[in-house]
mmCIF file of C-alpha atoms in Angstrom:
data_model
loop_
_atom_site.group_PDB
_atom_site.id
_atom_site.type_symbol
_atom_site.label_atom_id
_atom_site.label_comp_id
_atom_site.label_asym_id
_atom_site.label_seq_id
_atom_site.Cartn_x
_atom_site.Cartn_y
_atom_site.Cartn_z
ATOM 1 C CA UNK V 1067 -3.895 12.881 20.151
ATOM 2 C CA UNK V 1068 -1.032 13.631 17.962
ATOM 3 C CA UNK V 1069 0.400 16.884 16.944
ATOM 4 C CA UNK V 1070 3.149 18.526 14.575
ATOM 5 C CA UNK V 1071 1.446 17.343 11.651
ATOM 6 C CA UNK V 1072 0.874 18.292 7.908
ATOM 7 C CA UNK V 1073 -2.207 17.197 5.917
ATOM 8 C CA UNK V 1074 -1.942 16.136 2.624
ATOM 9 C CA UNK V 1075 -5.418 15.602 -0.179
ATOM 10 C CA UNK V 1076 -4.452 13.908 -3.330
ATOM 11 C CA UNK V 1077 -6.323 13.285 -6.198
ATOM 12 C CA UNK V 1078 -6.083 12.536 -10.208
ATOM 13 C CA UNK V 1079 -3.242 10.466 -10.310
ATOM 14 C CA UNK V 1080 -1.325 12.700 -8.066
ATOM 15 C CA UNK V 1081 2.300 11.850 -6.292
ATOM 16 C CA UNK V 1082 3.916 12.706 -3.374
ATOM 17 C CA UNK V 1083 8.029 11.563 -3.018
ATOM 18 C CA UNK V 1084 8.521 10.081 0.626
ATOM 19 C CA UNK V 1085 11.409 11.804 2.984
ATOM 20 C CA UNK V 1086 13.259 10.822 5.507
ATOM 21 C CA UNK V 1087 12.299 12.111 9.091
ATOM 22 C CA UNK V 1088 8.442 11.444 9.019
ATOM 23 C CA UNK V 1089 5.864 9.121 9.383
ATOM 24 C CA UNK V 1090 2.930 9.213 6.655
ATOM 25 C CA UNK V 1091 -0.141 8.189 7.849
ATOM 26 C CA UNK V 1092 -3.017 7.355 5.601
ATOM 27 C CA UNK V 1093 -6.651 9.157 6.908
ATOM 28 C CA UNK V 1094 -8.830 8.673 3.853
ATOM 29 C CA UNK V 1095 -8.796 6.804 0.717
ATOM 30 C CA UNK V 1096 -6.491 4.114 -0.801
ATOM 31 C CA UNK V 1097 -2.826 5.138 -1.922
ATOM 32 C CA UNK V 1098 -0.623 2.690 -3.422
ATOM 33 C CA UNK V 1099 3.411 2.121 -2.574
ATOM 34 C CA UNK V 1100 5.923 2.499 -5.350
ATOM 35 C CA UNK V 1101 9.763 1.921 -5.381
ATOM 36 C CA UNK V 1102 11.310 3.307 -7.700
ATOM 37 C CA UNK V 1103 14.948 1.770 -8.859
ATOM 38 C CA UNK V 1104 18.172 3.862 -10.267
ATOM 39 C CA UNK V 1105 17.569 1.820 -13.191
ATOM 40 C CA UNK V 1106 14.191 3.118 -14.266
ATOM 41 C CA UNK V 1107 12.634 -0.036 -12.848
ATOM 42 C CA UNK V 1108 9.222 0.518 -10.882
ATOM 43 C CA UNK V 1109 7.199 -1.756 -8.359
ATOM 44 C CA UNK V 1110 3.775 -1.826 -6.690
ATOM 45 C CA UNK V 1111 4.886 -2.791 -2.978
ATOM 46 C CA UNK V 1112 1.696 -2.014 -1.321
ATOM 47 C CA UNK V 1113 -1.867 -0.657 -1.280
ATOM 48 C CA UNK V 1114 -2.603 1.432 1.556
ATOM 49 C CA UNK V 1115 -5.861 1.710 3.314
ATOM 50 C CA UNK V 1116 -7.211 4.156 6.105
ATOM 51 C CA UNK V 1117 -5.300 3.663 9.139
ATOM 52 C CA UNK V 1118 -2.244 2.590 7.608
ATOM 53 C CA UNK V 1119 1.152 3.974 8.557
ATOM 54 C CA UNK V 1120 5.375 4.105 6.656
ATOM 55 C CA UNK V 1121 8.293 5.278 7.273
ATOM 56 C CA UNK V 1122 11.098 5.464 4.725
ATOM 57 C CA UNK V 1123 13.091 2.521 4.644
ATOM 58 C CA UNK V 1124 16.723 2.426 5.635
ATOM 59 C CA UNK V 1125 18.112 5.363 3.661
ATOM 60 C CA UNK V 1126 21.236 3.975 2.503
ATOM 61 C CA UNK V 1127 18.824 1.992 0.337
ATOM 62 C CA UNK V 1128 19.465 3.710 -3.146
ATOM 63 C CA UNK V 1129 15.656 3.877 -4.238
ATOM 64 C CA UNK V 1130 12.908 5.930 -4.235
ATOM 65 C CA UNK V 1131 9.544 5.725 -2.712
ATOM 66 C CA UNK V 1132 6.265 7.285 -3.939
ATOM 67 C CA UNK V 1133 2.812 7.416 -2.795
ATOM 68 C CA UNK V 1134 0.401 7.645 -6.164
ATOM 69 C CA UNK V 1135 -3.477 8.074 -6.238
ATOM 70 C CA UNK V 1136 -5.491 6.517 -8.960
ATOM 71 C CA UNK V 1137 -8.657 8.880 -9.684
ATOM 72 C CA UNK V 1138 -9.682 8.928 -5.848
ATOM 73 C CA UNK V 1139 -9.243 11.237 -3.653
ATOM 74 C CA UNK V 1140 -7.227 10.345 -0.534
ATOM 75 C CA UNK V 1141 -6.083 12.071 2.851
ATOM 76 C CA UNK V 1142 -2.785 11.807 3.925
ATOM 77 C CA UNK V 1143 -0.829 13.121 7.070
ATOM 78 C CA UNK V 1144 2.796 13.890 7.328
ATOM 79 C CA UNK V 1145 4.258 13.691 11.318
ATOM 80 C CA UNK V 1146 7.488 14.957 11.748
ATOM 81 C CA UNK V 1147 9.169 12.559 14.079
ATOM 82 C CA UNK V 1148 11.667 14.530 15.821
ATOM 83 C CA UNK V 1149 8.675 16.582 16.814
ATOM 84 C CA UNK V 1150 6.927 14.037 18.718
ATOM 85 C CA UNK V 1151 7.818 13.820 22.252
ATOM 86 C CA UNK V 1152 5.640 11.958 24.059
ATOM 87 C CA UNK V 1153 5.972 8.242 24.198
ATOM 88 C CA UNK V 1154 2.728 7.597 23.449
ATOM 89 C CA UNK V 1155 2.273 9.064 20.514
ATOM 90 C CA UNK V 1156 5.233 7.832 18.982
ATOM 91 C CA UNK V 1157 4.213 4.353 20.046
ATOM 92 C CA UNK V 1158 0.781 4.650 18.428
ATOM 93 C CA UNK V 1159 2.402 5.597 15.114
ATOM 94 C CA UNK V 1160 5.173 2.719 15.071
ATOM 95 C CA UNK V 1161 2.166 0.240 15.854
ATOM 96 C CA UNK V 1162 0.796 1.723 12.738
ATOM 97 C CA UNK V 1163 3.741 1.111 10.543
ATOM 98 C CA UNK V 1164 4.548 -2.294 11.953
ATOM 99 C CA UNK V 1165 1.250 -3.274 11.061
ATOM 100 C CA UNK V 1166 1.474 -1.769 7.773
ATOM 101 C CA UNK V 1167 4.874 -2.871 7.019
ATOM 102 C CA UNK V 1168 3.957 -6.654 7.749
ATOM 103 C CA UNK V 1169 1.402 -6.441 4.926
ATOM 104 C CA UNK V 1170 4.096 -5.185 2.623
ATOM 105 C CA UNK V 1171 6.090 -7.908 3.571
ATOM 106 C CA UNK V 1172 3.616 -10.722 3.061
ATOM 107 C CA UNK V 1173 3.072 -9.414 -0.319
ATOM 108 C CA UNK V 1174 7.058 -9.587 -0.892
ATOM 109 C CA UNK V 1175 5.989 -13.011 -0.081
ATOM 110 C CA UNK V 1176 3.473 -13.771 -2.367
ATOM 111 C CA UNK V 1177 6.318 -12.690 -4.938
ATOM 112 C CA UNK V 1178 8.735 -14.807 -4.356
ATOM 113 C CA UNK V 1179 6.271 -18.080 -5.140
ATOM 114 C CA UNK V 1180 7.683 -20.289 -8.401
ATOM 115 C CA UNK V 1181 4.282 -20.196 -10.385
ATOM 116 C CA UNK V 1182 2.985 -16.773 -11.632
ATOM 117 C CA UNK V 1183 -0.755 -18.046 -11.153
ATOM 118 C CA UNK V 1184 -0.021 -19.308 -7.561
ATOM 119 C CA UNK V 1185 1.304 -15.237 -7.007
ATOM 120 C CA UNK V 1186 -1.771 -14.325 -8.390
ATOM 121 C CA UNK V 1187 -4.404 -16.609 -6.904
ATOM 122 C CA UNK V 1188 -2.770 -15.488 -3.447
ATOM 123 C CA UNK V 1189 -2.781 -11.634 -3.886
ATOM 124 C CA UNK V 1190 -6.453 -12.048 -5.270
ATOM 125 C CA UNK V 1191 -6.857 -13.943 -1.560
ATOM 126 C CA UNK V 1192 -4.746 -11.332 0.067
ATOM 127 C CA UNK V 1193 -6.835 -8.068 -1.589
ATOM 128 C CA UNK V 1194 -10.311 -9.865 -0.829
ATOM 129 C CA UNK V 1195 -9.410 -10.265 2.842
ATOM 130 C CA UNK V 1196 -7.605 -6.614 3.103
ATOM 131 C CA UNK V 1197 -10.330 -4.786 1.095
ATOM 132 C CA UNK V 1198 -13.087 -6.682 -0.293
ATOM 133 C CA UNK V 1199 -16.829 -6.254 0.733
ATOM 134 C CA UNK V 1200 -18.735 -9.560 1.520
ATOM 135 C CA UNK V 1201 -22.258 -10.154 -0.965
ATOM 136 C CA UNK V 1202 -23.406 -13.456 -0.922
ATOM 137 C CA UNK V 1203 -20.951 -15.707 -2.266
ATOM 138 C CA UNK V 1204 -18.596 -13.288 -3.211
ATOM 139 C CA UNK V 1205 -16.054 -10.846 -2.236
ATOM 140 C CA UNK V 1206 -16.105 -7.541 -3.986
ATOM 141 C CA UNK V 1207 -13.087 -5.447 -4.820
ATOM 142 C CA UNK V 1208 -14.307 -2.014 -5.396
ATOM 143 C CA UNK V 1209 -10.066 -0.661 -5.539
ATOM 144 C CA UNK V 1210 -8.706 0.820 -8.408
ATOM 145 C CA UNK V 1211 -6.166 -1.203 -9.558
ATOM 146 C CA UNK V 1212 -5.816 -2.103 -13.168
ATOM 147 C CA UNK V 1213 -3.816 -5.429 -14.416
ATOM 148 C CA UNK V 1214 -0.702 -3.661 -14.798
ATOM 149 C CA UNK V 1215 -0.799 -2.723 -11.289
ATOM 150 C CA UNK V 1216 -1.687 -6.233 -10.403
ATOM 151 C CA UNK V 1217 1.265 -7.369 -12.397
ATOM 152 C CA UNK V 1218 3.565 -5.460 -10.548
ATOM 153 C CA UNK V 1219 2.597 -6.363 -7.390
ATOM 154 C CA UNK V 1220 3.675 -10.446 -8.232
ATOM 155 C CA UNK V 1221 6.362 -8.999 -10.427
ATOM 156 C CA UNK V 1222 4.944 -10.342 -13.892
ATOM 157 C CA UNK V 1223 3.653 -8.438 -17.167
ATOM 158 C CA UNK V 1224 -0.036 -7.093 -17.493
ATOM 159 C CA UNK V 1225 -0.454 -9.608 -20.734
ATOM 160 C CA UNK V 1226 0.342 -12.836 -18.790
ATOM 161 C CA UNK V 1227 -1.867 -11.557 -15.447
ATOM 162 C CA UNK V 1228 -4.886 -10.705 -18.519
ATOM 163 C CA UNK V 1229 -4.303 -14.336 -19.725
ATOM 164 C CA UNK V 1230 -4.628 -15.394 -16.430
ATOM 165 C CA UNK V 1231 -7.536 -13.908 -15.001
ATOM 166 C CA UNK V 1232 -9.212 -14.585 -18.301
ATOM 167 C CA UNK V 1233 -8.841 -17.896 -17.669
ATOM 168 C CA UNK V 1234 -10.326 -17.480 -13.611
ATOM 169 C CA UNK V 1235 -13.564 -16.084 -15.359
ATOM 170 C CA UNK V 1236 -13.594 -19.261 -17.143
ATOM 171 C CA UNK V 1237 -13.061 -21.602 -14.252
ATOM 172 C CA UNK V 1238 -15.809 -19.047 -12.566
ATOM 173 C CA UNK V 1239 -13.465 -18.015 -9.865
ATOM 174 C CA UNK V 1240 -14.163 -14.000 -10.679
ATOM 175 C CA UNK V 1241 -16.593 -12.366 -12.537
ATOM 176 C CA UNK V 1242 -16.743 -8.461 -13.620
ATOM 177 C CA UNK V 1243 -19.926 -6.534 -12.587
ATOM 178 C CA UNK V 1244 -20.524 -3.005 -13.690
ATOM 179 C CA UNK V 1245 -16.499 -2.222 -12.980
ATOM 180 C CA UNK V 1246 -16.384 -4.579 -9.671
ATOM 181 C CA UNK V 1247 -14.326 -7.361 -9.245
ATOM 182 C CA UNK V 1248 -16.516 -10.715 -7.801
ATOM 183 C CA UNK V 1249 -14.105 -13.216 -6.561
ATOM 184 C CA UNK V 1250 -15.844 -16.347 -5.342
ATOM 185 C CA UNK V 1251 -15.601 -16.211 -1.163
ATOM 186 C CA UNK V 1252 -16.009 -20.315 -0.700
ATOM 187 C CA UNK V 1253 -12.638 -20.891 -3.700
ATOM 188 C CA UNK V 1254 -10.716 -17.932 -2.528
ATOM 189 C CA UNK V 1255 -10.421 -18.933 1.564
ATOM 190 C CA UNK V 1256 -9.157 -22.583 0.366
ATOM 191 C CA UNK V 1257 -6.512 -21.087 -1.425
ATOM 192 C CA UNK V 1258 -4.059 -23.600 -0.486
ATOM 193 C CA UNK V 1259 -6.069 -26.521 -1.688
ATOM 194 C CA UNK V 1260 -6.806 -24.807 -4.881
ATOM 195 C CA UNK V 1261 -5.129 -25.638 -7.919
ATOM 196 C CA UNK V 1262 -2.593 -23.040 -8.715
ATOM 197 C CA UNK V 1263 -0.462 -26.048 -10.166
ATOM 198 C CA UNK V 1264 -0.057 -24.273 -13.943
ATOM 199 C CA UNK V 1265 2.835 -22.685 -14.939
ATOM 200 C CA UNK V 1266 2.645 -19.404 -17.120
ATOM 201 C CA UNK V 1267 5.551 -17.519 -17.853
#
């Protein structure tokens, strides 16, 4: 359907600097979002999956936005906007990012909750629902995202979200098998009514 496009395969950790002017749309694999600040700081605002779609943001915005790979291949495709002339088209791809973009933005709010283990009990909800694969009881996250990564995205440090999900084994809420994350399905959809009431800081 659509044309005027450049293809894009990452692997092993690679990166690839948004511009201004096209649409990136995500084929194959998982990327993950970065912003990048003028003062060296660096945050996880999304994980992509197939089907996905961004723009870059307002460009008077003084940051920097990166697409990074984590040891998995992925397939990525560069449209050119100006290049895209038919209505259609440029409606299927800005149904794409508005989808994608409201992700982002309910992560932003998972963020901006008080308690660091309420930011983190919700983004485990919000990754089992986006990505995880149903067995049994349990939803299975099978991305590869380490605990720094998951600190980033609810804007803490990887020691406090360790601590934390350390103490999730313990209550039984996720278990580790052979690499996977198991995140109990019946806890993890009553969210709200679970008790994220503990404050670590």
């Amino acid at each position: 359907m659509l044309n005027e496009c450049k293809e894009i395969l990452l692997s092993d950790d690679q990166i690839v600097s948004m511009e201004s002017g096209y649409v990136y749309y995500l084929q194959e694999g998982t990327l993950q979002l970065w912003e990048l600040h003028n003062d060296g700081v660096e945050i996880l605002i999304n994980v992509l999956k197939p089907d996905d779609a961004v723009r870059l943001p307002d460009p008077s915005i003084n940051s920097v936005y990166e697409f990074r790979t984590n040891k998995e291949k992925a397939q990525l495709i560069l449209y050119k906007w100006d290049s895209l002339h038919k209505i259609e088209e440029k409606y299927y791809l800005l149904n794409k990012v508005a989808t994608t973009t409201m992700r982002t933005e309910l992560i932003n709010h998972i963020k901006r909750k008080k308690f660091v283990k309420n930011r983190l009990v919700y983004l485990l909800q919000f990754l089992s629902q986006e990505f995880g694969e149903i067995e049994n009881q349990y939803y299975i996250l099978n991305i590869p995202l380490t605990h720094e990564h998951l600190s980033s995205l609810i804007l803490s440090s990887r020691v406090t979200v360790t601590k934390l999900l350390n103490e999730l084994k313990k209550q039984k809420v996720i278990t580790n098998v052979q690499g996977f994350l198991y995140i109990r399905k019946d806890l993890i959809d009553r969210v709200g009514s679970y008790d994220c009431s503990l404050e670590v800081v």
